[in-house]
mmCIF file of C-alpha atoms in Angstrom:
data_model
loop_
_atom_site.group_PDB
_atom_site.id
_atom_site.type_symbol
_atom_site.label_atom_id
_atom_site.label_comp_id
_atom_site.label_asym_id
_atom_site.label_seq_id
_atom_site.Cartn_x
_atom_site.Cartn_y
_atom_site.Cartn_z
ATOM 1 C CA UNK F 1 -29.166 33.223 -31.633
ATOM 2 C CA UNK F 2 -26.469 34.330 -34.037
ATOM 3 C CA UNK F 3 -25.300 37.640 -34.675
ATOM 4 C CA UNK F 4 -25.228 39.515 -37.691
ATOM 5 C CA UNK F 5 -21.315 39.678 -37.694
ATOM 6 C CA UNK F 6 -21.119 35.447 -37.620
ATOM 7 C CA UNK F 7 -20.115 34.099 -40.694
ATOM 8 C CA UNK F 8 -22.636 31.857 -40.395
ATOM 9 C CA UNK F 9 -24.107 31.471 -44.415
ATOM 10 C CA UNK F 10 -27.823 32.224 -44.551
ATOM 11 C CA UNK F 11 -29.460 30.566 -48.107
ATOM 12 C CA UNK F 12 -32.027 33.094 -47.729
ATOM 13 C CA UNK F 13 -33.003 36.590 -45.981
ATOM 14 C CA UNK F 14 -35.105 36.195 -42.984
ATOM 15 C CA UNK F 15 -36.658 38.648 -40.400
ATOM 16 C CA UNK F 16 -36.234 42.300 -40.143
ATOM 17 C CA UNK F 17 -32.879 43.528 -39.836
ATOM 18 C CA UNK F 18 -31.367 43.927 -36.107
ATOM 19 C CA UNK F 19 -29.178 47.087 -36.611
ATOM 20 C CA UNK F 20 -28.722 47.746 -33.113
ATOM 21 C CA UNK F 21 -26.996 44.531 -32.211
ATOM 22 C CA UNK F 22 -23.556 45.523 -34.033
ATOM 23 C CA UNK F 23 -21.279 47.829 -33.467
ATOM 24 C CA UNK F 24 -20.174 49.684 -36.781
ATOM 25 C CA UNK F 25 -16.307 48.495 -35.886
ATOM 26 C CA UNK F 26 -17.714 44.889 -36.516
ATOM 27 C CA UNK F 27 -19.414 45.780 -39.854
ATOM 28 C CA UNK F 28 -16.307 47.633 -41.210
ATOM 29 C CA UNK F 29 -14.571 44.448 -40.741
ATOM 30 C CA UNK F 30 -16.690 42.209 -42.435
ATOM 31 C CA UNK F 31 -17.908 44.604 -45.346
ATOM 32 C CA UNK F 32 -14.664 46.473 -45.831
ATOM 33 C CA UNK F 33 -12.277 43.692 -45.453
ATOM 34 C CA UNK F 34 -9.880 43.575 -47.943
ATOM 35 C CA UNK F 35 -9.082 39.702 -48.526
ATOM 36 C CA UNK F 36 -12.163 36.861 -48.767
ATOM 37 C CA UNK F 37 -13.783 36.463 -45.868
ATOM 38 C CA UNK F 38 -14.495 32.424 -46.764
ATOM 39 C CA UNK F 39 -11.184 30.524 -47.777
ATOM 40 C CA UNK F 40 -11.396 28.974 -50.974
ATOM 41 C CA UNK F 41 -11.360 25.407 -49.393
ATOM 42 C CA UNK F 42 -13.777 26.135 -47.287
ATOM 43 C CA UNK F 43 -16.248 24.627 -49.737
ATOM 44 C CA UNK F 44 -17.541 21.535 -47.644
ATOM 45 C CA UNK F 45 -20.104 23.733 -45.541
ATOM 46 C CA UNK F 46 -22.815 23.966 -45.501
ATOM 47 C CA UNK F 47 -23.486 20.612 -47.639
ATOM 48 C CA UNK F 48 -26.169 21.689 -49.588
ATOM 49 C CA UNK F 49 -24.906 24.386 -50.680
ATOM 50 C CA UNK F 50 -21.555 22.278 -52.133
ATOM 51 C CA UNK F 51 -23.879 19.829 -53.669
ATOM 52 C CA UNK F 52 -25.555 22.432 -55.681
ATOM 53 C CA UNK F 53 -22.718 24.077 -56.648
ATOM 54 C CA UNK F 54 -21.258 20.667 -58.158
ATOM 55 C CA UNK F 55 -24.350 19.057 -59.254
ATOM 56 C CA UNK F 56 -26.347 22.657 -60.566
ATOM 57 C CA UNK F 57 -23.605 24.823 -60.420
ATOM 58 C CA UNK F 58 -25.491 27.235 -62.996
ATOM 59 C CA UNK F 59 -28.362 27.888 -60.152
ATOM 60 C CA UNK F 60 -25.347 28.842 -57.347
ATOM 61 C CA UNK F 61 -23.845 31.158 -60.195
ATOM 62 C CA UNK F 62 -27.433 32.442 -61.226
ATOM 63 C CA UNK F 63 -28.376 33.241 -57.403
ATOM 64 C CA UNK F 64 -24.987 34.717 -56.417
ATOM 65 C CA UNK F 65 -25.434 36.887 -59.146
ATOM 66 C CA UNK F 66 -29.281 38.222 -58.363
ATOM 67 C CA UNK F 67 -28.434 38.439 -54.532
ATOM 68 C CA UNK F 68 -25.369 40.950 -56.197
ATOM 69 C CA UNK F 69 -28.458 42.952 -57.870
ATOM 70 C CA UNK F 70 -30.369 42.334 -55.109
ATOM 71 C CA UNK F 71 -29.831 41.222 -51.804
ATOM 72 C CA UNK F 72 -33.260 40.546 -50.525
ATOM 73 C CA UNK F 73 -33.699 37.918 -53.179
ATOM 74 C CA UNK F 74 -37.084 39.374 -53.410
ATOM 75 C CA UNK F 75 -37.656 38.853 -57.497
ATOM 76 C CA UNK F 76 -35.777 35.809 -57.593
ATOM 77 C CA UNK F 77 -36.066 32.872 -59.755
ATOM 78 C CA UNK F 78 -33.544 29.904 -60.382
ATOM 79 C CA UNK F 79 -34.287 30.217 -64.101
ATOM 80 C CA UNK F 80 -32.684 33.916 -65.088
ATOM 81 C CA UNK F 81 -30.132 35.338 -67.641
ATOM 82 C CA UNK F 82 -27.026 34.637 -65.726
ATOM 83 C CA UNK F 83 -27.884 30.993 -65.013
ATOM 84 C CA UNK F 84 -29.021 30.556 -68.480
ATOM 85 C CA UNK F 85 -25.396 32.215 -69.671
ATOM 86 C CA UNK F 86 -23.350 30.168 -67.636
ATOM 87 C CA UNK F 87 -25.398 26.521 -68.882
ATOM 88 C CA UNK F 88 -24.564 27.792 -72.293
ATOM 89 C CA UNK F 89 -21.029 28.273 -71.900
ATOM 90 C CA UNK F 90 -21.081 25.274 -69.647
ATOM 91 C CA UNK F 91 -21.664 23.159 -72.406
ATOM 92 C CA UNK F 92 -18.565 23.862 -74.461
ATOM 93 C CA UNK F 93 -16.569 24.153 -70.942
ATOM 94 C CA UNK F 94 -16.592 27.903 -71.442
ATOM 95 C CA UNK F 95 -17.858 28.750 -67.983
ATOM 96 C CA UNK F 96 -15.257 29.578 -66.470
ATOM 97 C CA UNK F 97 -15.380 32.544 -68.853
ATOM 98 C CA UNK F 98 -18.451 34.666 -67.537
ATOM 99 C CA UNK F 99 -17.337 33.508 -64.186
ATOM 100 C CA UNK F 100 -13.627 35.397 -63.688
ATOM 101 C CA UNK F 101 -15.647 38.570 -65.061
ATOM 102 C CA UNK F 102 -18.020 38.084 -62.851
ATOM 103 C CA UNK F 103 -15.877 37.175 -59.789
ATOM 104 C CA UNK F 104 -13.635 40.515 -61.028
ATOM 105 C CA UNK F 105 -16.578 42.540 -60.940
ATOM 106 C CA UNK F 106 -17.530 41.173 -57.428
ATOM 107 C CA UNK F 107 -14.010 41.779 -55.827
ATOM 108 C CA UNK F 108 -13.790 45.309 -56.677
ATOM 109 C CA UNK F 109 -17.254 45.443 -55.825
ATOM 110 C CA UNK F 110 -16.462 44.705 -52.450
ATOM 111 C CA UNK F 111 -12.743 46.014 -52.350
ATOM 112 C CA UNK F 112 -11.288 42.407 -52.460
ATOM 113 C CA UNK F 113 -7.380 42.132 -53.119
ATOM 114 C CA UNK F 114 -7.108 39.888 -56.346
ATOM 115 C CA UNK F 115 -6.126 40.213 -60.238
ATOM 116 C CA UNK F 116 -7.794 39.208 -63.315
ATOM 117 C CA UNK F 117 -4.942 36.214 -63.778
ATOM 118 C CA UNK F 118 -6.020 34.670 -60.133
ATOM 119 C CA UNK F 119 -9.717 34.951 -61.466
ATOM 120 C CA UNK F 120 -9.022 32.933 -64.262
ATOM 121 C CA UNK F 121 -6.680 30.515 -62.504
ATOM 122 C CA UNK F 122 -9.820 29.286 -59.759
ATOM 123 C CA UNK F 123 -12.712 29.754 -62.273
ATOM 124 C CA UNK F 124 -10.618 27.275 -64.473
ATOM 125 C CA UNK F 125 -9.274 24.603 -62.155
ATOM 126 C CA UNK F 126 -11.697 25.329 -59.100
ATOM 127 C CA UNK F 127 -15.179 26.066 -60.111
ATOM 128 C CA UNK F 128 -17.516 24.279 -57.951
ATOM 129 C CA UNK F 129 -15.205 25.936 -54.836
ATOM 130 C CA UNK F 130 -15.388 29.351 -56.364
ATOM 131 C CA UNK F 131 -18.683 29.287 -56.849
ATOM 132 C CA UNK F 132 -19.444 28.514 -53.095
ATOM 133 C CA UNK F 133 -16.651 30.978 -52.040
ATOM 134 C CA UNK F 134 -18.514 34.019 -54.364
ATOM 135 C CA UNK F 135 -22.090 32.893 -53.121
ATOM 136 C CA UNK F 136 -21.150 32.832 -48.817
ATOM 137 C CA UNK F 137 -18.970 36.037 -49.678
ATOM 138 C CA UNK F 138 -21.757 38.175 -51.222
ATOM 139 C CA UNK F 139 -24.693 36.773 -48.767
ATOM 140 C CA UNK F 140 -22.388 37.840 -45.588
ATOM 141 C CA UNK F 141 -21.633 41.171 -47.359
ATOM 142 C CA UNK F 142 -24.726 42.591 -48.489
ATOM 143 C CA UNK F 143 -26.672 41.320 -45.203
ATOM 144 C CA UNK F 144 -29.066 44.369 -44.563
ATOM 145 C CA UNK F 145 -28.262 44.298 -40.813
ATOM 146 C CA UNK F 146 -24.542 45.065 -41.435
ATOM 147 C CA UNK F 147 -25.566 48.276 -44.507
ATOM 148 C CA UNK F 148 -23.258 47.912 -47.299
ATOM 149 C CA UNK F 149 -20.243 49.709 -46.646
ATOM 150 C CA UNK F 150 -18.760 51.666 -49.525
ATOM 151 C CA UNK F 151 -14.936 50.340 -49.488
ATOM 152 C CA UNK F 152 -12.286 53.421 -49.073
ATOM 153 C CA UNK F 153 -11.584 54.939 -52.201
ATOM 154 C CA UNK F 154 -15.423 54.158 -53.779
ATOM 155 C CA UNK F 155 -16.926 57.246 -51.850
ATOM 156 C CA UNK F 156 -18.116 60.320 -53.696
ATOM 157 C CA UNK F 157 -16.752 63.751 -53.227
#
């Protein structure tokens, strides 16, 4: 059985979360880590998820996005704004536009260590890789069984 803390990437949420099988030291590691938690090469596994991502990569973009708005996937459908945004921009290779926001807006988000320029520079070259790197990062992050942490610096006073 795996554990909540494996980086193990789950296409979709299943079962009720396990809360009491996790310390909170393990979730602060995974939720509040500061650098990716997937290398950027590391876009070979799981297979289908690499396929899609370079055959459809709109429908990885458009589901990375809704599991950002929502992470139980629970009103999702392949055929929403983001993926319709990112087919139209796809066709005059502007993609890779909507997708350094977007992976901006996920790294500080999660309180990843990045810039704008860096954004730009793997949207642009590395697409199909980003996109798998963006979808396994925000599925292991906003798993319900390790609670979103807010990242130091993002809590209210």
């Amino acid at each position: 059985m795996t554990q909540a803390t494996d980086k193990i990437y789950r296409a979709w949420p299943h079962g009720p979360p396990t809360y009491s099988q996790i310390s909170s030291d393990q979730s602060r590691g995974i939720t509040q880590n500061q650098d990716w938690n997937y290398s950027l090469f590391d876009c070979c596994s799981p297979g289908s998820l690499c396929l899609m991502s370079c055959c459809l990569p709109c429908l990885t973009f458009g589901k990375t996005q809704a599991r950002n708005h929502d992470a139980s996937l629970s009103n999702f459908s392949y055929c929403n704004a983001d993926c319709t945004i990112f087919t139209g921009l796809a066709f005059i290779y502007s993609h890779w536009i909507i997708q350094t926001v977007r992976r901006g807006e996920m790294r500080e988000r999660f309180g990843i260590k990045g810039s704008c320029c860096g954004d730009c520079c793997v949207a642009f070259c590395c697409s199909c890789c980003a996109l798998v790197q963006e979808e396994k990062e925000a599925e292991l992050r906003t798993r319900a069984e390790l609670g979103y942490q807010m990242t130091p610096g993002m809590e209210y006073k």
